[in-house]
Tab-separated table of C-alpha atoms in Angstrom:
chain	number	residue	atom	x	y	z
A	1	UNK	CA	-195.772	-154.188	13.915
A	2	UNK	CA	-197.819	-155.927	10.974
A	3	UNK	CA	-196.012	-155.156	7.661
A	4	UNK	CA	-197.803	-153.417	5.150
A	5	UNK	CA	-199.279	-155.664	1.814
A	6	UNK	CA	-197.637	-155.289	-1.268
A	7	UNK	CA	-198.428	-156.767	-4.533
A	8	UNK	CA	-198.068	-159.308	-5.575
A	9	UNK	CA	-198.424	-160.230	-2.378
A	10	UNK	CA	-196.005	-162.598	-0.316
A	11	UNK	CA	-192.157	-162.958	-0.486
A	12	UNK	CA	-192.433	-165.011	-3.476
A	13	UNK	CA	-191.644	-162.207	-6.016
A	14	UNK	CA	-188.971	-160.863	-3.829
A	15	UNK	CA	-187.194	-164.005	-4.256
A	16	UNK	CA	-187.454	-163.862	-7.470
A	17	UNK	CA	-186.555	-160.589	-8.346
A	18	UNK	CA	-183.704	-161.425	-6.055
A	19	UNK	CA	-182.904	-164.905	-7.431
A	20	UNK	CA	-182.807	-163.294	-10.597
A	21	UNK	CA	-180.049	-160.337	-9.792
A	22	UNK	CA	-177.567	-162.811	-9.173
A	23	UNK	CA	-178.415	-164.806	-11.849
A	24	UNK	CA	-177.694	-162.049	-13.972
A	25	UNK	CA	-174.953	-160.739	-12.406
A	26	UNK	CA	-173.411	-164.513	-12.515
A	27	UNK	CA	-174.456	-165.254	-16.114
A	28	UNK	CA	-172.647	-162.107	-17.234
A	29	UNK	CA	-169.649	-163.027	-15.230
A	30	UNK	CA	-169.563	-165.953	-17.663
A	31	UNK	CA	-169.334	-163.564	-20.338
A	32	UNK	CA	-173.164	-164.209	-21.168
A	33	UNK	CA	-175.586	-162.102	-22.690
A	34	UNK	CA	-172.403	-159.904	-24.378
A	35	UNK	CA	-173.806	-160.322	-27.685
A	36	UNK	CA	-177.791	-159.454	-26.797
A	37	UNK	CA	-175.662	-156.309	-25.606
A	38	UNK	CA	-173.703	-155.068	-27.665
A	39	UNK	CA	-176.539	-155.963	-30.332
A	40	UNK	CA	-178.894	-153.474	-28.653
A	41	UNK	CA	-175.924	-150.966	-27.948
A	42	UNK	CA	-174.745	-151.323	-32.018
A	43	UNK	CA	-178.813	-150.926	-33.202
A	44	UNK	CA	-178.917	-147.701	-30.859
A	45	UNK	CA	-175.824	-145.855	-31.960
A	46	UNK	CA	-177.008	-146.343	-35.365
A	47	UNK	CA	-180.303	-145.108	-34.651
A	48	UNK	CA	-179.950	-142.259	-32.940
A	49	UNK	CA	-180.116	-138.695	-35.140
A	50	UNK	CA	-179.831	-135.752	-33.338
A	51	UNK	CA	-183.404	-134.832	-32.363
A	52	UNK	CA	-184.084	-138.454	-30.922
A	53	UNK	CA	-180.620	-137.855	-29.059
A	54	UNK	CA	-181.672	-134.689	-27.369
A	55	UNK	CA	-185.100	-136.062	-26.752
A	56	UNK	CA	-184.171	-139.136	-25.110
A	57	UNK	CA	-181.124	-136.999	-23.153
A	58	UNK	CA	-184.226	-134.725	-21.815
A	59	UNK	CA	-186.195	-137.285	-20.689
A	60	UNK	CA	-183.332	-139.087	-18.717
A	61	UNK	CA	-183.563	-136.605	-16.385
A	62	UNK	CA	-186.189	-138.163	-15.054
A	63	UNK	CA	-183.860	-140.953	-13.275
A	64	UNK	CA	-181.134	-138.253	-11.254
A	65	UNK	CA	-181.016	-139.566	-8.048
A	66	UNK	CA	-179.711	-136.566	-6.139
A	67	UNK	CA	-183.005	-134.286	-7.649
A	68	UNK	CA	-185.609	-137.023	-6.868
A	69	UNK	CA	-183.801	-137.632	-3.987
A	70	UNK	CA	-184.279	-134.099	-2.584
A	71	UNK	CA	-187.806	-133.961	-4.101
A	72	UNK	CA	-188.590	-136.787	-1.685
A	73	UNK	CA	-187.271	-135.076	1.142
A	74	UNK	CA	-188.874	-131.944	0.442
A	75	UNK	CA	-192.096	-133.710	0.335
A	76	UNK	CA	-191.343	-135.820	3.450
A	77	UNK	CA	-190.621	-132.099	5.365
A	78	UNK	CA	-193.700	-130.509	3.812
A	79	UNK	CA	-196.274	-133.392	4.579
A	80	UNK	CA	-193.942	-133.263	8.305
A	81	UNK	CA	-194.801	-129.901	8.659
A	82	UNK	CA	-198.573	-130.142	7.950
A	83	UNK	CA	-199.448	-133.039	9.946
A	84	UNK	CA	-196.792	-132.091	12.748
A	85	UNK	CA	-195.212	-135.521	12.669
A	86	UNK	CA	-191.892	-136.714	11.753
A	87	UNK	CA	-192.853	-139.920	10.391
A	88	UNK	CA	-193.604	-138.452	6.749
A	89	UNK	CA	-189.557	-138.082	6.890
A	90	UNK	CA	-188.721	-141.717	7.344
A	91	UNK	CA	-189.424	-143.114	3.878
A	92	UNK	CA	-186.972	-140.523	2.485
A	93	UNK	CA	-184.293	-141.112	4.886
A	94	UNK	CA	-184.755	-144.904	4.800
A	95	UNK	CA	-184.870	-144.939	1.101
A	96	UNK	CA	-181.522	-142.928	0.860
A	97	UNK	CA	-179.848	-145.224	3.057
A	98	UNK	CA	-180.725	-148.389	1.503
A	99	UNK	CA	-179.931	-146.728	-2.263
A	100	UNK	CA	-176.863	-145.854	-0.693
A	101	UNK	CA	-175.847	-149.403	0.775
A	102	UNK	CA	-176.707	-151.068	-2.468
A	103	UNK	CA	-176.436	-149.432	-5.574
A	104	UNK	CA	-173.477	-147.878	-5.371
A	105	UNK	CA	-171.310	-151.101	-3.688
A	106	UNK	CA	-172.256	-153.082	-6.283
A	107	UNK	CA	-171.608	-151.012	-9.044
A	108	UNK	CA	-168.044	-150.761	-7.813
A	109	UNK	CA	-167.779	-154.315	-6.995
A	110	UNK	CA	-169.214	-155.506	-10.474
A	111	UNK	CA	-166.587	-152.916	-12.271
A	112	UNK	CA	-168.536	-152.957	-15.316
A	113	UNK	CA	-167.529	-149.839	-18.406
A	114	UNK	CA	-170.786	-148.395	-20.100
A	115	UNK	CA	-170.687	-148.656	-23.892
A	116	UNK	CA	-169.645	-145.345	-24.633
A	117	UNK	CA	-166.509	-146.074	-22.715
A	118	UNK	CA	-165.119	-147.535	-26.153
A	119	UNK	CA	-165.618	-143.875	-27.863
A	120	UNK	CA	-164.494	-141.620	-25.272
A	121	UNK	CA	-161.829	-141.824	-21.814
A	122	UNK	CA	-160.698	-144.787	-20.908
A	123	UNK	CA	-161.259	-145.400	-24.992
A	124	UNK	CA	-161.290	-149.379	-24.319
A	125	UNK	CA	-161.967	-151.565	-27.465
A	126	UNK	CA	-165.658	-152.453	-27.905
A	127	UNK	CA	-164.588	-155.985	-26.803
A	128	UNK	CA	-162.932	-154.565	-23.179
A	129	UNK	CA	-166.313	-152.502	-22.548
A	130	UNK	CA	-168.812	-155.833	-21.868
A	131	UNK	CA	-166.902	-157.910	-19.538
A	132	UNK	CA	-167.504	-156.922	-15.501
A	133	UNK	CA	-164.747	-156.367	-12.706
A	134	UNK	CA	-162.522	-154.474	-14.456
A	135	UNK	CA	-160.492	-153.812	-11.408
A	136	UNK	CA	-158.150	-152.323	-13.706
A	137	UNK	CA	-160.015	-148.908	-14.849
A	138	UNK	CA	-160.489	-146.206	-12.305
A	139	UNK	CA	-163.730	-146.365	-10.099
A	140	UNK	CA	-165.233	-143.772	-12.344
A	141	UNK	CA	-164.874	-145.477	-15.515
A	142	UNK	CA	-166.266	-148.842	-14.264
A	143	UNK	CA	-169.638	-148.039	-12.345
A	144	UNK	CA	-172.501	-148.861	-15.209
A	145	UNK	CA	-173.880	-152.361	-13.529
A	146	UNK	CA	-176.933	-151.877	-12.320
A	147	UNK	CA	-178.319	-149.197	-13.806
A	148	UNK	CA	-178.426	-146.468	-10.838
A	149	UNK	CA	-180.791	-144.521	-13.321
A	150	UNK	CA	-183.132	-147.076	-13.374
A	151	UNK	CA	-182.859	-148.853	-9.505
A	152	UNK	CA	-183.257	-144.542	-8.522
A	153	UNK	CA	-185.894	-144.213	-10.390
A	154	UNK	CA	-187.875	-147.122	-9.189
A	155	UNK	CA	-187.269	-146.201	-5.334
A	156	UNK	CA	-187.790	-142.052	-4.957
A	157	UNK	CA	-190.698	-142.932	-7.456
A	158	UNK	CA	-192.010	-144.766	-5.049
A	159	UNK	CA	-191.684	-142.724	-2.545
A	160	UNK	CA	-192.888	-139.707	-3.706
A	161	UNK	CA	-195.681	-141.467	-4.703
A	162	UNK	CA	-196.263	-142.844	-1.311
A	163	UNK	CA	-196.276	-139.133	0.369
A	164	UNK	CA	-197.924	-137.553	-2.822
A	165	UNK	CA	-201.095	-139.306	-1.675
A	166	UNK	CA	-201.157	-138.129	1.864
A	167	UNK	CA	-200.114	-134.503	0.885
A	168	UNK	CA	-203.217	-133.727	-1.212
A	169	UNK	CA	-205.462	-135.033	1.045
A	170	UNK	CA	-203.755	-132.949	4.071
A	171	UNK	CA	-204.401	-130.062	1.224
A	172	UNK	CA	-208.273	-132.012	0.996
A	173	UNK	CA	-207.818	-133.194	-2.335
A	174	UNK	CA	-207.728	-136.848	-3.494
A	175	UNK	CA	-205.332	-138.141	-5.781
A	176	UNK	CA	-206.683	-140.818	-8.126
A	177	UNK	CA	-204.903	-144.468	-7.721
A	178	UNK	CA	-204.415	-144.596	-11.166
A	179	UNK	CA	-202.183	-141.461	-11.434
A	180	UNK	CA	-199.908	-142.635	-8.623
A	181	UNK	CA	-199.500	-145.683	-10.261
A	182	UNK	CA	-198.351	-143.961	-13.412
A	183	UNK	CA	-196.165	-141.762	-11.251
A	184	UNK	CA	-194.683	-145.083	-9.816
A	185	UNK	CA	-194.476	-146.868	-13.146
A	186	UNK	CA	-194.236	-144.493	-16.622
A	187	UNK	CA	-190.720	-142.337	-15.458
A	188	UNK	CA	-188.628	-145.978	-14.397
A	189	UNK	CA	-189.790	-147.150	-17.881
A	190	UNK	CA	-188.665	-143.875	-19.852
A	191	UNK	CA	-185.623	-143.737	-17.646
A	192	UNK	CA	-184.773	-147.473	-18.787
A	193	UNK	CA	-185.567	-146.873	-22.522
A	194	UNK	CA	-183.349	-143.727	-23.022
A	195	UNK	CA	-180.320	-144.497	-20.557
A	196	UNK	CA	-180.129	-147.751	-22.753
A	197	UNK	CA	-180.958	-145.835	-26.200
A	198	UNK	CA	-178.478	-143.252	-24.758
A	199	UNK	CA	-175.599	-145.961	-24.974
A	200	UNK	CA	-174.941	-144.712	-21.312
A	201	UNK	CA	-175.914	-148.225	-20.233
A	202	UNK	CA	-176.194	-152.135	-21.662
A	203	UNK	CA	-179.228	-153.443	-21.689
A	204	UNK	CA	-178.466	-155.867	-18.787
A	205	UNK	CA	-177.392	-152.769	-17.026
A	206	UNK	CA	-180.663	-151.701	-16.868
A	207	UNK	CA	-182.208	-154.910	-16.557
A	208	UNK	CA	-180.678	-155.178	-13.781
A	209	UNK	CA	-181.108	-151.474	-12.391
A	210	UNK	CA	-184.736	-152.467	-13.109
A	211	UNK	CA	-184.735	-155.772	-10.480
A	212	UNK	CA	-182.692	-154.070	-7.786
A	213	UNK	CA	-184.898	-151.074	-7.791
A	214	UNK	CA	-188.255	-153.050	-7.566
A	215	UNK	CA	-186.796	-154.846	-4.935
A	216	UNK	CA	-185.611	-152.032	-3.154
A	217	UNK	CA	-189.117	-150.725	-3.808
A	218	UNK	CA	-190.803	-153.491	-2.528
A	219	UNK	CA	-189.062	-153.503	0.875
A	220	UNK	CA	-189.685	-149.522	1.468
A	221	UNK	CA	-193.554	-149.903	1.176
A	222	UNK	CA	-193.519	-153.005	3.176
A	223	UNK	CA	-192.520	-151.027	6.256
A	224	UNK	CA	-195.914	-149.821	8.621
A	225	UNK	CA	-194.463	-146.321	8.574
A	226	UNK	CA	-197.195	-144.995	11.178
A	227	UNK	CA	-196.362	-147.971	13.463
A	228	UNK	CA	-192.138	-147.329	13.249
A	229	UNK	CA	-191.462	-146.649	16.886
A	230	UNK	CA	-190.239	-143.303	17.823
A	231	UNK	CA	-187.964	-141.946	20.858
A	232	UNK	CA	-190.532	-140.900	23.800
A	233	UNK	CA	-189.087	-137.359	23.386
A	234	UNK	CA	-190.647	-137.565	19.571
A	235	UNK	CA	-194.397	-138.378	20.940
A	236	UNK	CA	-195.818	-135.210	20.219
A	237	UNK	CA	-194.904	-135.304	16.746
A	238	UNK	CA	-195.860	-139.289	16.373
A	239	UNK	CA	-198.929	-138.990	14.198
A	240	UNK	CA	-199.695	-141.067	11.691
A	241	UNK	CA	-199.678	-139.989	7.676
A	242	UNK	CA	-199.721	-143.349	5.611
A	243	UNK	CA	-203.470	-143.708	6.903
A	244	UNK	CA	-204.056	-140.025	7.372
A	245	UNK	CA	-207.823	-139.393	6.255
């Protein structure tokens, strides 16, 4: 199997979206970056009135993971269905799994409180709510590093993007590139402004949300999804959809 080209292209940026994770995740360790935080958490509480609130709150739904996440599969079972193959289901299953293996360990590894965390239950001092592994709090209180808003976002983006395209032409429309590039880029953005506005996140929280999720991203779309070998049993619903005309 060849992979599929991303861009950029080559395992350069991977690296370095990599590289720069743990950097992150290291650097705040050291109690760095607590003051670019809690900066950006202070100038958001105190800009926030009541119709921005409920704005930004709307918007946010853009990131759940368990709608998009069921979006994708509904897509993945629709396109299935049209082009009697099962292959249109593997990006959705493949996605969950790897969203499931990564966000969620590290977030309870890193044991990180969001911001608000100082204002409502566990009500830590505004000091307590920056540092990570607080192995301490209770699991629930101490999941906000990465963002799972924003590393969601990124990856069921992505996908639905990648079986959006297929879809409409099964239907014998064409999608232009340009909107699935906005569908893959504008709702991560939003979803990173408002979580962080929100004070439902640090900045670095979604910084980091942001790097995890592209590099999640970049892996999914690397696979040759029409080439994935499949069970003899499966052959008669083995056709291709990635390069479906």
């Amino acid at each position: 199997m060849r992979l599929r080209p991303v861009r950029p292209a080559g395992w350069w940026f991977d690296a370095l979206l990599l590289v720069g994770l743990v950097g992150l995740t290291v650097a705040l360790a050291a109690d760095q970056f607590f003051g670019l935080d809690r900066a950006v958490a202070d100038w958001a509480e105190g800009h926030r009135p009541t119709v921005a609130y409920w704005v930004a709150r709307v918007f946010n739904l853009l990131g759940q993971g368990s709608p998009l996440t069921l979006i994708a599969a509904g897509l993945g079972v629709l396109l299935a269905v049209r082009l009697r193959s099962l292959r249109p289901i593997l990006p959705p299953v493949v996605g969950f799994v790897l969203t499931l293996l990564t966000i969620g360990p590290l977030k309870v590894w890193t044991a990180r409180a969001a911001p608000s965390a100082s204002v409502k239950e566990p009500f830590l001092t505004p000091e307590q709510t920056l540092p990570l592994f607080h192995d301490d709090l209770p699991v629930r209180f101490a999941q906000s590093y990465p963002s799972g808003h924003v590393a969601n976002a990124i990856v069921w983006y992505g996908v639905i993007a990648l079986l959006l395209a297929p879809l409409a032409r099964s239907l014998g429309r064409q999608l232009p590139a340009q909107l699935i590039t906005v569908i893959r880029v504008a709702p991560p953005l939003v979803v990173l402004t408002t979580t962080t506005y929100l004070g439902w996140h640090w900045l670095t929280d979604s910084v980091a949300g942001l790097l995890l999720g592209l590099l999640l991203d970049r892996l999914l779309h690397r696979v040759p999804w029409d080439d994935v070998p499949l069970p003899g049993r499966l052959r008669a619903w083995d056709r291709p959809f990635t390069s479906y005309p």
